[in-house]
mmCIF file of C-alpha atoms and ligand atoms in Angstrom:
data_model
loop_
_atom_site.group_PDB
_atom_site.id
_atom_site.type_symbol
_atom_site.label_atom_id
_atom_site.label_comp_id
_atom_site.label_asym_id
_atom_site.label_seq_id
_atom_site.Cartn_x
_atom_site.Cartn_y
_atom_site.Cartn_z
ATOM 1 C CA MET D 6 -21.348 4.571 59.053
ATOM 2 C CA GLY D 7 -20.354 1.057 58.818
ATOM 3 C CA LEU D 8 -21.231 -1.245 56.055
ATOM 4 C CA ASP D 9 -24.748 -3.313 56.932
ATOM 5 C CA LYS D 10 -25.631 -5.657 54.303
ATOM 6 C CA ARG D 11 -29.708 -4.428 55.477
ATOM 7 C CA ASN D 12 -28.582 -1.265 53.610
ATOM 8 C CA LEU D 13 -27.757 -2.468 50.216
ATOM 9 C CA TYR D 14 -29.623 -4.455 47.429
ATOM 10 C CA ARG D 15 -28.451 -8.413 46.990
ATOM 11 C CA PHE D 16 -28.272 -7.764 43.649
ATOM 12 C CA PRO D 17 -30.736 -10.608 42.222
ATOM 13 C CA TRP D 18 -28.147 -12.303 40.253
ATOM 14 C CA SER D 19 -27.543 -16.312 39.149
ATOM 15 C CA LEU D 20 -26.192 -18.621 38.232
ATOM 16 C CA ASN D 21 -28.513 -18.480 35.205
ATOM 17 C CA ASP D 22 -29.987 -15.288 34.805
ATOM 18 C CA ASN D 23 -26.366 -13.191 35.190
ATOM 19 C CA PRO D 24 -26.169 -9.747 33.404
ATOM 20 C CA ILE D 25 -22.526 -10.657 32.943
ATOM 21 C CA ALA D 26 -20.691 -13.537 30.813
ATOM 22 C CA TRP D 27 -17.065 -13.974 30.815
ATOM 23 C CA LEU D 28 -15.861 -15.129 27.350
ATOM 24 C CA GLU D 29 -11.869 -15.651 27.497
ATOM 25 C CA VAL D 30 -10.870 -15.413 24.018
ATOM 26 C CA THR D 31 -6.992 -16.135 24.335
ATOM 27 C CA ASP D 32 -4.608 -17.091 27.304
ATOM 28 C CA ILE D 33 -2.413 -14.947 25.531
ATOM 29 C CA CYS D 34 -1.057 -11.399 26.734
ATOM 30 C CA ASN D 35 1.136 -8.856 25.544
ATOM 31 C CA ILE D 36 2.208 -7.517 29.677
ATOM 32 C CA HIS D 37 2.575 -9.624 32.281
ATOM 33 C CA CYS D 38 0.272 -7.910 35.680
ATOM 34 C CA GLU D 39 1.589 -10.004 38.702
ATOM 35 C CA GLY D 40 -2.134 -10.011 39.362
ATOM 36 C CA CYS D 41 -2.803 -11.765 36.842
ATOM 37 C CA TYR D 42 -4.690 -15.057 37.203
ATOM 38 C CA ARG D 43 -4.402 -16.380 33.843
ATOM 39 C CA GLN D 44 -1.279 -18.147 31.954
ATOM 40 C CA TYR D 45 -0.146 -19.047 28.821
ATOM 41 C CA MET D 46 -1.029 -22.457 27.766
ATOM 42 C CA THR D 47 -3.162 -23.408 24.884
ATOM 43 C CA GLY D 48 -2.977 -19.709 22.258
ATOM 44 C CA HIS D 49 -6.355 -18.158 21.198
ATOM 45 C CA LYS D 50 -9.579 -20.238 20.993
ATOM 46 C CA THR D 51 -10.949 -20.472 17.104
ATOM 47 C CA LEU D 52 -13.365 -18.212 16.348
ATOM 48 C CA GLU D 53 -16.438 -21.147 15.787
ATOM 49 C CA GLN D 54 -15.464 -22.409 19.592
ATOM 50 C CA VAL D 55 -15.654 -18.840 20.585
ATOM 51 C CA LYS D 56 -19.334 -18.783 19.254
ATOM 52 C CA GLU D 57 -19.899 -21.158 19.700
ATOM 53 C CA GLU D 58 -19.493 -20.229 23.851
ATOM 54 C CA VAL D 59 -21.174 -17.111 23.272
ATOM 55 C CA LEU D 60 -24.327 -18.999 22.387
ATOM 56 C CA LEU D 61 -24.350 -21.236 25.575
ATOM 57 C CA PHE D 62 -23.676 -18.788 27.220
ATOM 58 C CA LYS D 63 -26.861 -16.686 25.308
ATOM 59 C CA ARG D 64 -29.147 -20.491 26.288
ATOM 60 C CA TRP D 65 -27.970 -20.782 29.974
ATOM 61 C CA ARG D 66 -26.988 -17.247 31.878
ATOM 62 C CA ASN D 67 -29.183 -14.805 29.943
ATOM 63 C CA PRO D 68 -26.647 -12.232 29.700
ATOM 64 C CA ASP D 69 -27.035 -8.696 28.841
ATOM 65 C CA ASN D 70 -23.078 -8.227 28.208
ATOM 66 C CA VAL D 71 -20.580 -10.669 26.988
ATOM 67 C CA SER D 72 -17.346 -9.723 28.785
ATOM 68 C CA ILE D 73 -14.703 -10.863 26.052
ATOM 69 C CA ALA D 74 -11.596 -11.124 27.687
ATOM 70 C CA GLY D 75 -8.332 -13.138 28.239
ATOM 71 C CA GLY D 76 -5.609 -12.995 27.900
ATOM 72 C CA GLU D 77 -5.294 -9.688 26.322
ATOM 73 C CA PRO D 78 -8.601 -10.005 23.510
ATOM 74 C CA LEU D 79 -7.104 -7.405 21.839
ATOM 75 C CA ILE D 80 -4.747 -9.203 20.690
ATOM 76 C CA TYR D 81 -7.469 -12.419 19.580
ATOM 77 C CA PRO D 82 -7.344 -11.826 15.362
ATOM 78 C CA HIS D 83 -11.153 -12.355 14.928
ATOM 79 C CA ILE D 84 -12.018 -9.485 17.633
ATOM 80 C CA VAL D 85 -13.993 -7.993 15.195
ATOM 81 C CA ASP D 86 -15.820 -10.390 13.662
ATOM 82 C CA LEU D 87 -16.291 -11.808 17.242
ATOM 83 C CA VAL D 88 -18.050 -8.306 18.372
ATOM 84 C CA ALA D 89 -20.400 -8.942 15.686
ATOM 85 C CA PHE D 90 -21.181 -12.081 16.041
ATOM 86 C CA ILE D 91 -22.126 -11.061 19.983
ATOM 87 C CA ALA D 92 -23.502 -7.480 18.766
ATOM 88 C CA GLU D 93 -25.557 -9.566 15.777
ATOM 89 C CA ASN D 94 -27.222 -11.989 18.643
ATOM 90 C CA GLY D 95 -28.764 -9.039 20.745
ATOM 91 C CA ILE D 96 -25.929 -8.935 23.602
ATOM 92 C CA LYS D 97 -24.101 -5.926 24.584
ATOM 93 C CA PRO D 98 -20.319 -6.470 23.392
ATOM 94 C CA ILE D 99 -17.479 -5.694 25.935
ATOM 95 C CA ILE D 100 -13.976 -5.697 25.990
ATOM 96 C CA LEU D 101 -11.845 -6.083 29.025
ATOM 97 C CA THR D 102 -8.113 -4.817 27.671
ATOM 98 C CA ASN D 103 -4.513 -3.347 29.397
ATOM 99 C CA GLY D 104 -5.451 -1.034 25.922
ATOM 100 C CA VAL D 105 -1.378 -1.510 25.200
ATOM 101 C CA ALA D 106 -2.627 -2.953 21.754
ATOM 102 C CA LEU D 107 -5.854 -0.083 21.628
ATOM 103 C CA LYS D 108 -5.517 2.221 18.732
ATOM 104 C CA PRO D 109 -7.710 4.867 17.022
ATOM 105 C CA GLU D 110 -7.961 2.817 13.817
ATOM 106 C CA LEU D 111 -8.974 -0.546 15.786
ATOM 107 C CA LEU D 112 -11.530 1.245 18.154
ATOM 108 C CA ARG D 113 -13.341 2.421 15.204
ATOM 109 C CA GLU D 114 -13.816 -0.619 13.549
ATOM 110 C CA LEU D 115 -14.910 -2.303 16.822
ATOM 111 C CA LYS D 116 -17.151 0.616 17.330
ATOM 112 C CA GLN D 117 -19.070 0.029 13.968
ATOM 113 C CA ALA D 118 -18.790 -4.185 14.345
ATOM 114 C CA GLY D 119 -21.416 -3.413 17.476
ATOM 115 C CA LEU D 120 -19.232 -2.655 20.393
ATOM 116 C CA ALA D 121 -20.741 -1.425 23.377
ATOM 117 C CA GLY D 122 -17.575 -0.150 25.635
ATOM 118 C CA PHE D 123 -14.480 -1.241 26.786
ATOM 119 C CA THR D 124 -13.552 -2.216 30.987
ATOM 120 C CA MET D 125 -9.585 -0.465 31.064
ATOM 121 C CA HIS D 126 -7.217 -2.868 33.502
ATOM 122 C CA VAL D 127 -4.611 -0.436 34.527
ATOM 123 C CA ASP D 128 -2.262 -0.668 37.329
ATOM 124 C CA SER D 129 1.162 0.061 38.632
ATOM 125 C CA HIS D 130 1.472 -3.663 39.370
ATOM 126 C CA GLN D 131 1.261 -4.824 34.836
ATOM 127 C CA ASN D 132 5.152 -4.263 34.636
ATOM 128 C CA ARG D 133 4.093 -2.454 31.348
ATOM 129 C CA PRO D 134 6.952 -1.118 29.434
ATOM 130 C CA GLY D 135 8.356 2.869 30.486
ATOM 131 C CA TRP D 136 5.651 2.804 33.582
ATOM 132 C CA GLN D 137 7.686 0.960 35.951
ATOM 133 C CA GLY D 138 7.704 1.903 39.053
ATOM 134 C CA LYS D 139 5.613 4.509 38.333
ATOM 135 C CA SER D 140 3.029 5.143 41.221
ATOM 136 C CA GLU D 141 -0.811 5.440 40.552
ATOM 137 C CA ALA D 142 -0.802 9.353 40.618
ATOM 138 C CA GLU D 143 2.105 9.332 37.261
ATOM 139 C CA HIS D 144 -0.726 5.686 36.004
ATOM 140 C CA ASN D 145 -3.258 8.085 35.468
ATOM 141 C CA GLU D 146 -2.047 9.724 32.073
ATOM 142 C CA LEU D 147 -2.228 6.662 31.129
ATOM 143 C CA ARG D 148 -6.117 6.547 32.443
ATOM 144 C CA GLN D 149 -5.694 9.782 30.760
ATOM 145 C CA HIS D 150 -5.331 9.169 27.428
ATOM 146 C CA TYR D 151 -7.761 5.842 26.867
ATOM 147 C CA ALA D 152 -10.629 7.402 28.436
ATOM 148 C CA ASP D 153 -9.980 10.614 25.903
ATOM 149 C CA MET D 154 -8.969 7.811 23.081
ATOM 150 C CA ILE D 155 -12.437 6.267 23.167
ATOM 151 C CA HIS D 156 -14.836 9.383 24.512
ATOM 152 C CA GLU D 157 -13.117 10.824 21.330
ATOM 153 C CA VAL D 158 -14.730 8.591 18.707
ATOM 154 C CA GLY D 159 -18.005 8.316 21.274
ATOM 155 C CA GLY D 160 -20.726 6.429 21.900
ATOM 156 C CA LEU D 161 -19.108 3.736 24.342
ATOM 157 C CA TYR D 162 -19.304 2.600 27.631
ATOM 158 C CA VAL D 163 -15.702 2.733 29.867
ATOM 159 C CA VAL D 164 -14.529 1.769 33.093
ATOM 160 C CA PHE D 165 -11.148 1.943 34.908
ATOM 161 C CA ASN D 166 -11.058 -1.247 37.109
ATOM 162 C CA SER D 167 -7.576 -1.597 38.771
ATOM 163 C CA THR D 168 -6.286 -4.203 41.018
ATOM 164 C CA VAL D 169 -5.656 -2.976 44.703
ATOM 165 C CA TYR D 170 -2.195 -4.616 46.480
ATOM 166 C CA PRO D 171 -1.315 -3.230 50.404
ATOM 167 C CA SER D 172 1.447 -1.554 48.773
ATOM 168 C CA THR D 173 -0.701 0.587 46.766
ATOM 169 C CA PHE D 174 -4.339 0.731 48.831
ATOM 170 C CA HIS D 175 -2.828 4.204 50.199
ATOM 171 C CA GLU D 176 -3.123 5.553 46.571
ATOM 172 C CA ILE D 177 -6.833 4.221 46.114
ATOM 173 C CA PRO D 178 -7.653 8.162 46.464
ATOM 174 C CA ASP D 179 -5.318 8.963 43.493
ATOM 175 C CA VAL D 180 -7.456 6.503 40.963
ATOM 176 C CA LEU D 181 -10.814 8.255 42.137
ATOM 177 C CA ARG D 182 -10.261 11.776 42.412
ATOM 178 C CA TRP D 183 -8.872 11.252 38.509
ATOM 179 C CA GLY D 184 -11.854 9.486 38.025
ATOM 180 C CA GLN D 185 -14.359 11.616 39.332
ATOM 181 C CA ALA D 186 -12.822 14.798 37.331
ATOM 182 C CA ASN D 187 -13.027 12.848 34.333
ATOM 183 C CA ILE D 188 -17.145 11.707 35.757
ATOM 184 C CA ASP D 189 -17.902 13.154 31.660
ATOM 185 C CA ARG D 190 -16.192 10.372 29.979
ATOM 186 C CA VAL D 191 -15.174 7.513 32.503
ATOM 187 C CA HIS D 192 -17.925 5.493 33.267
ATOM 188 C CA GLY D 193 -17.292 3.854 36.416
ATOM 189 C CA LEU D 194 -14.162 2.601 38.118
ATOM 190 C CA VAL D 195 -13.305 -1.154 39.856
ATOM 191 C CA PHE D 196 -11.303 -1.720 42.727
ATOM 192 C CA ILE D 197 -10.569 -5.170 42.892
ATOM 193 C CA THR D 198 -8.696 -6.358 46.068
ATOM 194 C CA TYR D 199 -5.467 -8.863 45.721
ATOM 195 C CA ARG D 200 -5.602 -12.301 46.452
ATOM 196 C CA THR D 201 -3.003 -15.316 46.200
ATOM 197 C CA THR D 202 -1.818 -18.556 47.977
ATOM 198 C CA THR D 203 1.969 -19.465 49.045
ATOM 199 C CA THR D 204 3.539 -22.148 48.314
ATOM 200 C CA SER D 205 5.747 -21.676 51.527
ATOM 201 C CA ASP D 206 2.726 -21.982 54.245
ATOM 202 C CA HIS D 207 0.579 -24.505 51.572
ATOM 203 C CA VAL D 208 -0.476 -27.881 50.549
ATOM 204 C CA ALA D 209 -2.045 -28.530 47.710
ATOM 205 C CA LEU D 210 -4.707 -31.800 47.243
ATOM 206 C CA ALA D 211 -5.532 -32.667 43.018
ATOM 207 C CA GLY D 212 -9.502 -35.145 44.244
ATOM 208 C CA GLY D 213 -8.839 -34.586 47.789
ATOM 209 C CA GLU D 214 -5.724 -36.708 47.719
ATOM 210 C CA ARG D 215 -2.575 -37.012 45.116
ATOM 211 C CA GLU D 216 -0.382 -33.915 46.263
ATOM 212 C CA VAL D 217 0.416 -31.846 43.576
ATOM 213 C CA ASP D 218 2.461 -28.250 42.964
ATOM 214 C CA LEU D 219 0.637 -25.812 43.495
ATOM 215 C CA GLY D 220 3.829 -23.509 42.323
ATOM 216 C CA LYS D 221 2.627 -24.434 39.073
ATOM 217 C CA LEU D 222 -0.095 -21.559 39.307
ATOM 218 C CA SER D 223 0.496 -18.500 38.315
ATOM 219 C CA TYR D 224 -1.823 -16.443 40.874
ATOM 220 C CA VAL D 225 0.717 -18.591 43.800
ATOM 221 C CA ARG D 226 3.402 -17.101 45.043
ATOM 222 C CA GLU D 227 5.926 -18.234 46.937
ATOM 223 C CA ASP D 228 5.701 -15.735 49.861
ATOM 224 C CA PHE D 229 3.676 -13.407 50.982
ATOM 225 C CA SER D 230 3.393 -11.856 54.220
ATOM 226 C CA GLU D 231 1.235 -8.017 53.467
ATOM 227 C CA LYS D 232 -2.339 -8.623 55.162
ATOM 228 C CA PHE D 233 -5.027 -8.456 52.416
ATOM 229 C CA ILE D 234 -7.118 -5.853 51.766
ATOM 230 C CA THR D 235 -10.702 -5.975 51.927
ATOM 231 C CA SER D 236 -14.083 -5.109 50.432
ATOM 232 C CA PRO D 237 -14.426 -2.864 53.627
ATOM 233 C CA ASP D 238 -10.972 -1.349 53.390
ATOM 234 C CA VAL D 239 -11.979 0.198 50.486
ATOM 235 C CA TYR D 240 -15.215 1.508 50.829
ATOM 236 C CA ASP D 241 -13.943 3.300 54.244
ATOM 237 C CA LEU D 242 -10.827 4.853 51.966
ATOM 238 C CA LEU D 243 -12.938 5.974 49.060
ATOM 239 C CA ARG D 244 -15.893 6.865 52.413
ATOM 240 C CA GLN D 245 -12.997 9.285 53.249
ATOM 241 C CA THR D 246 -11.845 10.088 50.218
ATOM 242 C CA CYS D 247 -15.069 11.251 49.410
ATOM 243 C CA PRO D 248 -18.217 11.651 51.365
ATOM 244 C CA GLU D 249 -20.856 11.577 49.128
ATOM 245 C CA TYR D 250 -19.417 8.495 47.778
ATOM 246 C CA ASP D 251 -21.666 4.955 48.778
ATOM 247 C CA ALA D 252 -22.740 1.892 47.996
ATOM 248 C CA ALA D 253 -25.526 0.736 46.730
ATOM 249 C CA GLY D 254 -25.883 -3.012 46.080
ATOM 250 C CA TYR D 255 -23.692 -5.891 47.072
ATOM 251 C CA LEU D 256 -22.671 -9.716 46.745
ATOM 252 C CA GLY D 257 -21.417 -11.544 49.228
ATOM 253 C CA GLY D 258 -19.482 -14.996 49.800
ATOM 254 C CA THR D 259 -20.379 -18.076 49.505
ATOM 255 C CA ILE D 260 -19.403 -18.875 52.771
ATOM 256 C CA GLN D 261 -19.018 -15.948 55.067
ATOM 257 C CA HIS D 262 -22.064 -14.250 55.988
ATOM 258 C CA ASP D 263 -20.467 -11.294 56.413
ATOM 259 C CA SER D 264 -18.524 -10.891 53.198
ATOM 260 C CA PHE D 265 -18.789 -8.357 51.156
ATOM 261 C CA LYS D 266 -17.530 -9.638 47.880
ATOM 262 C CA TRP D 267 -19.068 -7.190 45.483
ATOM 263 C CA LEU D 268 -19.884 -3.472 46.754
ATOM 264 C CA ALA D 269 -21.857 -1.308 43.444
ATOM 265 C CA GLY D 270 -22.543 2.092 43.527
ATOM 266 C CA ALA D 271 -22.609 4.946 42.143
ATOM 267 C CA VAL D 272 -22.337 8.869 41.981
ATOM 268 C CA ILE D 273 -24.368 11.694 40.609
ATOM 269 C CA GLY D 274 -22.077 15.048 40.264
ATOM 270 C CA SER D 275 -20.711 17.159 37.278
ATOM 271 C CA LYS D 276 -17.773 18.237 36.084
ATOM 272 C CA GLN D 277 -17.477 20.588 39.504
ATOM 273 C CA GLU D 278 -18.873 18.349 42.267
ATOM 274 C CA ILE D 279 -19.929 15.367 43.698
ATOM 275 C CA TYR D 280 -23.618 15.577 44.761
ATOM 276 C CA GLY D 281 -24.424 12.217 46.217
ATOM 277 C CA ALA D 282 -24.279 8.767 45.206
ATOM 278 C CA ILE D 283 -27.722 6.652 44.203
ATOM 279 C CA GLY D 284 -29.064 4.431 47.107
ATOM 280 C CA LYS D 285 -30.684 0.856 47.750
ATOM 281 C CA LYS D 286 -33.808 1.460 46.385
ATOM 282 C CA THR D 287 -32.509 2.921 43.389
ATOM 283 C CA MET D 288 -30.027 0.514 42.578
ATOM 284 C CA GLU D 289 -33.584 -2.451 42.999
ATOM 285 C CA VAL D 290 -35.293 -0.236 40.395
ATOM 286 C CA ALA D 291 -32.304 -0.264 38.170
ATOM 287 C CA GLN D 292 -31.988 -3.981 37.994
ATOM 288 C CA ALA D 293 -35.758 -5.277 38.164
ATOM 289 C CA GLY D 294 -37.050 -2.376 35.968
ATOM 290 C CA HIS D 295 -34.022 -3.568 33.033
ATOM 291 C CA HIS D 296 -35.466 -7.081 33.936
ATOM 292 C CA PHE D 297 -38.794 -5.922 33.217
ATOM 293 C CA VAL D 298 -38.457 -4.864 29.815
ATOM 294 C CA ARG D 299 -35.854 -6.018 28.648
ATOM 295 C CA GLY D 300 -34.904 -9.604 30.386
ATOM 296 C CA THR D 301 -32.855 -9.271 31.836
ATOM 297 C CA TYR D 302 -30.600 -7.963 34.858
ATOM 298 C CA LEU D 303 -28.210 -5.230 34.034
ATOM 299 C CA ALA D 304 -24.057 -4.821 35.033
ATOM 300 C CA TYR D 305 -22.870 -1.846 32.963
ATOM 301 C CA LEU D 306 -24.830 1.563 31.454
ATOM 302 C CA SER D 307 -24.950 2.140 28.100
ATOM 303 C CA GLU D 308 -23.661 5.300 27.651
ATOM 304 C CA ALA D 309 -26.292 7.634 27.838
ATOM 305 C CA LYS D 310 -25.913 10.647 30.075
ATOM 306 C CA ILE D 311 -28.764 10.000 32.951
ATOM 307 C CA GLY D 312 -28.416 12.893 33.603
ATOM 308 C CA ARG D 313 -30.923 14.495 36.624
ATOM 309 C CA LYS D 314 -33.906 11.506 35.332
ATOM 310 C CA VAL D 315 -32.012 9.864 38.455
ATOM 311 C CA PHE D 316 -33.680 12.782 40.896
ATOM 312 C CA LEU D 317 -37.144 11.558 39.993
ATOM 313 C CA MET D 318 -36.181 8.557 42.469
ATOM 314 C CA SER D 319 -35.855 11.049 44.789
ATOM 315 C CA PRO D 320 -39.660 10.294 46.815
ATOM 316 C CA TRP D 321 -38.424 6.806 47.489
ATOM 317 C CA ASP D 322 -34.326 6.588 47.817
ATOM 318 C CA LYS D 323 -32.975 9.057 50.773
ATOM 319 C CA THR D 324 -30.252 8.880 49.370
ATOM 320 C CA VAL D 325 -30.831 10.446 45.618
ATOM 321 C CA ARG D 326 -32.817 12.858 48.165
ATOM 322 C CA GLY D 327 -29.700 14.005 49.628
ATOM 323 C CA ALA D 328 -28.324 14.074 46.525
ATOM 324 C CA ALA D 329 -31.197 16.195 44.249
ATOM 325 C CA GLY D 330 -31.294 18.895 47.332
ATOM 326 C CA ARG D 331 -27.475 19.529 47.605
ATOM 327 C CA TRP D 332 -27.685 19.853 43.858
ATOM 328 C CA LEU D 333 -30.184 22.623 44.261
ATOM 329 C CA ARG D 334 -28.618 24.555 46.449
ATOM 330 C CA GLU D 335 -25.416 24.390 44.268
ATOM 331 C CA VAL D 336 -28.008 25.999 41.577
ATOM 332 C CA ALA D 337 -29.321 28.859 44.089
ATOM 333 C CA ARG D 338 -25.841 29.849 44.491
ATOM 334 C CA HIS D 339 -24.021 29.512 41.067
ATOM 335 C CA PRO D 340 -27.888 29.190 38.467
ATOM 336 C CA GLY D 341 -25.607 28.594 35.776
ATOM 337 C CA ARG D 342 -25.330 25.317 37.663
ATOM 338 C CA LEU D 343 -28.662 24.433 36.064
ATOM 339 C CA PHE D 344 -27.874 23.917 32.424
ATOM 340 C CA GLN D 345 -24.881 21.772 33.442
ATOM 341 C CA PRO D 346 -24.738 18.077 32.532
ATOM 342 C CA ILE D 347 -25.060 15.907 35.577
ATOM 343 C CA TYR D 348 -23.431 12.113 35.651
ATOM 344 C CA VAL D 349 -23.659 8.759 36.878
ATOM 345 C CA GLN D 350 -20.554 7.225 37.579
ATOM 346 C CA SER D 351 -20.282 3.951 39.738
ATOM 347 C CA VAL D 352 -17.828 2.301 41.666
ATOM 348 C CA GLY D 353 -17.577 -1.356 42.667
ATOM 349 C CA ILE D 354 -15.187 -2.994 44.810
ATOM 350 C CA ILE D 355 -14.728 -6.451 44.235
ATOM 351 C CA GLN D 356 -13.249 -8.982 46.609
ATOM 352 C CA ALA D 357 -11.309 -12.218 45.254
ATOM 353 C CA PRO D 358 -11.603 -15.793 46.541
ATOM 354 C CA ASP D 359 -10.212 -15.986 49.963
ATOM 355 C CA LEU D 360 -8.937 -19.485 51.358
ATOM 356 C CA LEU D 361 -9.653 -19.990 54.503
ATOM 357 C CA PRO D 362 -8.106 -21.834 57.232
ATOM 358 C CA ASP D 363 -10.077 -25.015 57.067
ATOM 359 C CA GLY D 364 -9.002 -25.462 52.990
ATOM 360 C CA ARG D 365 -12.524 -24.003 51.743
ATOM 361 C CA VAL D 366 -12.643 -20.769 49.518
ATOM 362 C CA ASP D 367 -15.190 -18.235 50.038
ATOM 363 C CA MET D 368 -16.343 -17.083 46.580
ATOM 364 C CA CYS D 369 -18.668 -14.775 45.354
ATOM 365 C CA ASP D 370 -21.614 -15.509 45.300
ATOM 366 C CA SER D 371 -23.797 -16.056 42.659
ATOM 367 C CA CYS D 372 -20.248 -15.767 41.126
ATOM 368 C CA PRO D 373 -20.772 -12.752 37.428
ATOM 369 C CA ASP D 374 -17.327 -14.187 36.005
ATOM 370 C CA ILE D 375 -17.527 -17.290 35.204
ATOM 371 C CA THR D 376 -16.470 -18.430 32.278
ATOM 372 C CA ILE D 377 -16.590 -21.860 30.426
ATOM 373 C CA TYR D 378 -13.780 -24.443 30.367
ATOM 374 C CA ASP D 379 -14.552 -27.955 28.628
ATOM 375 C CA GLY D 380 -18.542 -26.953 27.991
ATOM 376 C CA LYS D 381 -18.895 -26.188 31.735
ATOM 377 C CA PHE D 382 -19.348 -23.104 33.462
ATOM 378 C CA ILE D 383 -16.084 -22.944 35.896
ATOM 379 C CA ASN D 384 -15.452 -19.086 38.265
ATOM 380 C CA SER D 385 -13.052 -17.847 36.027
ATOM 381 C CA CYS D 386 -10.170 -16.456 39.330
ATOM 382 C CA ARG D 387 -9.636 -21.113 39.885
ATOM 383 C CA MET D 388 -9.865 -21.862 35.549
ATOM 384 C CA ASP D 389 -6.036 -22.363 35.305
ATOM 385 C CA GLU D 390 -7.220 -25.213 38.708
ATOM 386 C CA TYR D 391 -9.162 -27.034 35.866
ATOM 387 C CA ARG D 392 -6.550 -26.969 33.768
ATOM 388 C CA LEU D 393 -3.486 -27.927 34.805
ATOM 389 C CA TYR D 394 -5.652 -30.774 37.661
ATOM 390 C CA GLY D 395 -8.776 -31.559 35.547
ATOM 391 C CA GLY D 396 -10.094 -29.743 38.948
ATOM 392 C CA PHE D 397 -10.452 -27.394 42.096
ATOM 393 C CA LEU D 398 -7.938 -27.744 44.256
ATOM 394 C CA THR D 399 -7.891 -28.119 48.612
ATOM 395 C CA VAL D 400 -5.447 -25.829 49.785
ATOM 396 C CA THR D 401 -4.239 -26.221 53.468
ATOM 397 C CA GLU D 402 -1.959 -24.316 56.207
ATOM 398 C CA ARG D 403 1.272 -26.919 55.603
ATOM 399 C CA GLU D 404 0.687 -25.936 59.492
ATOM 400 C CA ALA D 405 -2.561 -27.408 59.951
ATOM 401 C CA GLU D 406 -1.393 -30.375 57.232
ATOM 402 C CA ARG D 407 1.180 -31.412 60.055
ATOM 403 C CA GLY D 408 -1.250 -31.314 62.970
ATOM 404 C CA GLY D 409 -0.157 -27.853 64.415
ATOM 405 C CA SER D 410 3.791 -29.574 65.328
ATOM 406 C CA ASN D 411 6.626 -27.665 64.484
HETATM 407 S S1 LIG M 28 -15.659 -15.812 42.574
HETATM 408 FE FE1 LIG M 28 -16.124 -15.042 39.770
HETATM 409 S S2 LIG M 28 -16.412 -12.519 40.680
HETATM 410 FE FE2 LIG M 28 -15.117 -13.545 42.505
HETATM 411 S S3 LIG M 28 -13.069 -12.891 42.086
HETATM 412 FE FE3 LIG M 28 -13.759 -15.458 41.023
HETATM 413 S S4 LIG M 28 -14.011 -14.647 39.420
HETATM 414 FE FE4 LIG M 28 -14.554 -12.952 39.979
#
């Protein structure tokens, strides 16, 4: 069945009440990912500056977690103090990292400081020394290394992100299967569809009139003729690979009514088998319930085996009911499975901004990854336009600029 927004829960997140605060502590990185949208311009922020940003988020964003991003946050010299400061403010600190600088000693220090978890970004277009030219399946060895290291310390949430390029789209099943085989230690997987703009096909105006060099932005390429992957493409492939998976919630676009910018769901399973997924009702109860009890919406589950408690949603959620039925049939066949742990693993898809032919950009509605620039909230994926040109650019196709003539 195709995606239908009526069958999905629209996340209730907004600009001022959003579970995620995206805090950038540095624009320096130790590798160079093809899909990265941040370039080196200023270096590390001071600890005082990032603490102020945390407090600004706390006041105006009502976050459940602060996603500490960059650049690469693990090379930020005050990372442990920052994690402690965020935790002391009653917010879950999550680090988004490529993992290169992650070592067991640092991991323990961060956990002691109050870290809630990691989002590890691993994919085959990151130009990691020693990993160039390797497939996504081969990168599972690296994912395994980080998942095991974090699991050994215990008590931390970990989700694995990867950017999906047209050339790696067909490798998504390898990542999904790996994640599901590690459902006891991997709490989520996120697939982010790659986007770029091209200098050969586009012209850019700052302030609506001054033409600027689009090529100065790190996320712009000279040429790109491949067809972009969409969230529904990824969703279909995930369903082909694991028919038990389903999406439960979404965020649409800011312009196009039929965009699926964020799609999120979660599978229910054991180390042996995936039994099914959560549905929109469970997602709604998780969001509204968390807000009622804790006062914030929810983006990351804390490290906990929700386990079979999720089956309590069966009377209201037919998707969960299906999973519970499948689990019971398995238990009837193999009674030992009654005592085996059950896990819930989130699976998300993000479709990055789409440049429309008229120059407008379809962004994620209620953008969860808004960051702070000069005291203002700015979508992190386009902040470098502000840093270089003082505001969002207007980008149009060269043909349109020439009135369609050759
Ligand atoms: S609009 Fe927001 S959530 Fe969407 S890709 Fe950009 S920063 Fe991320």
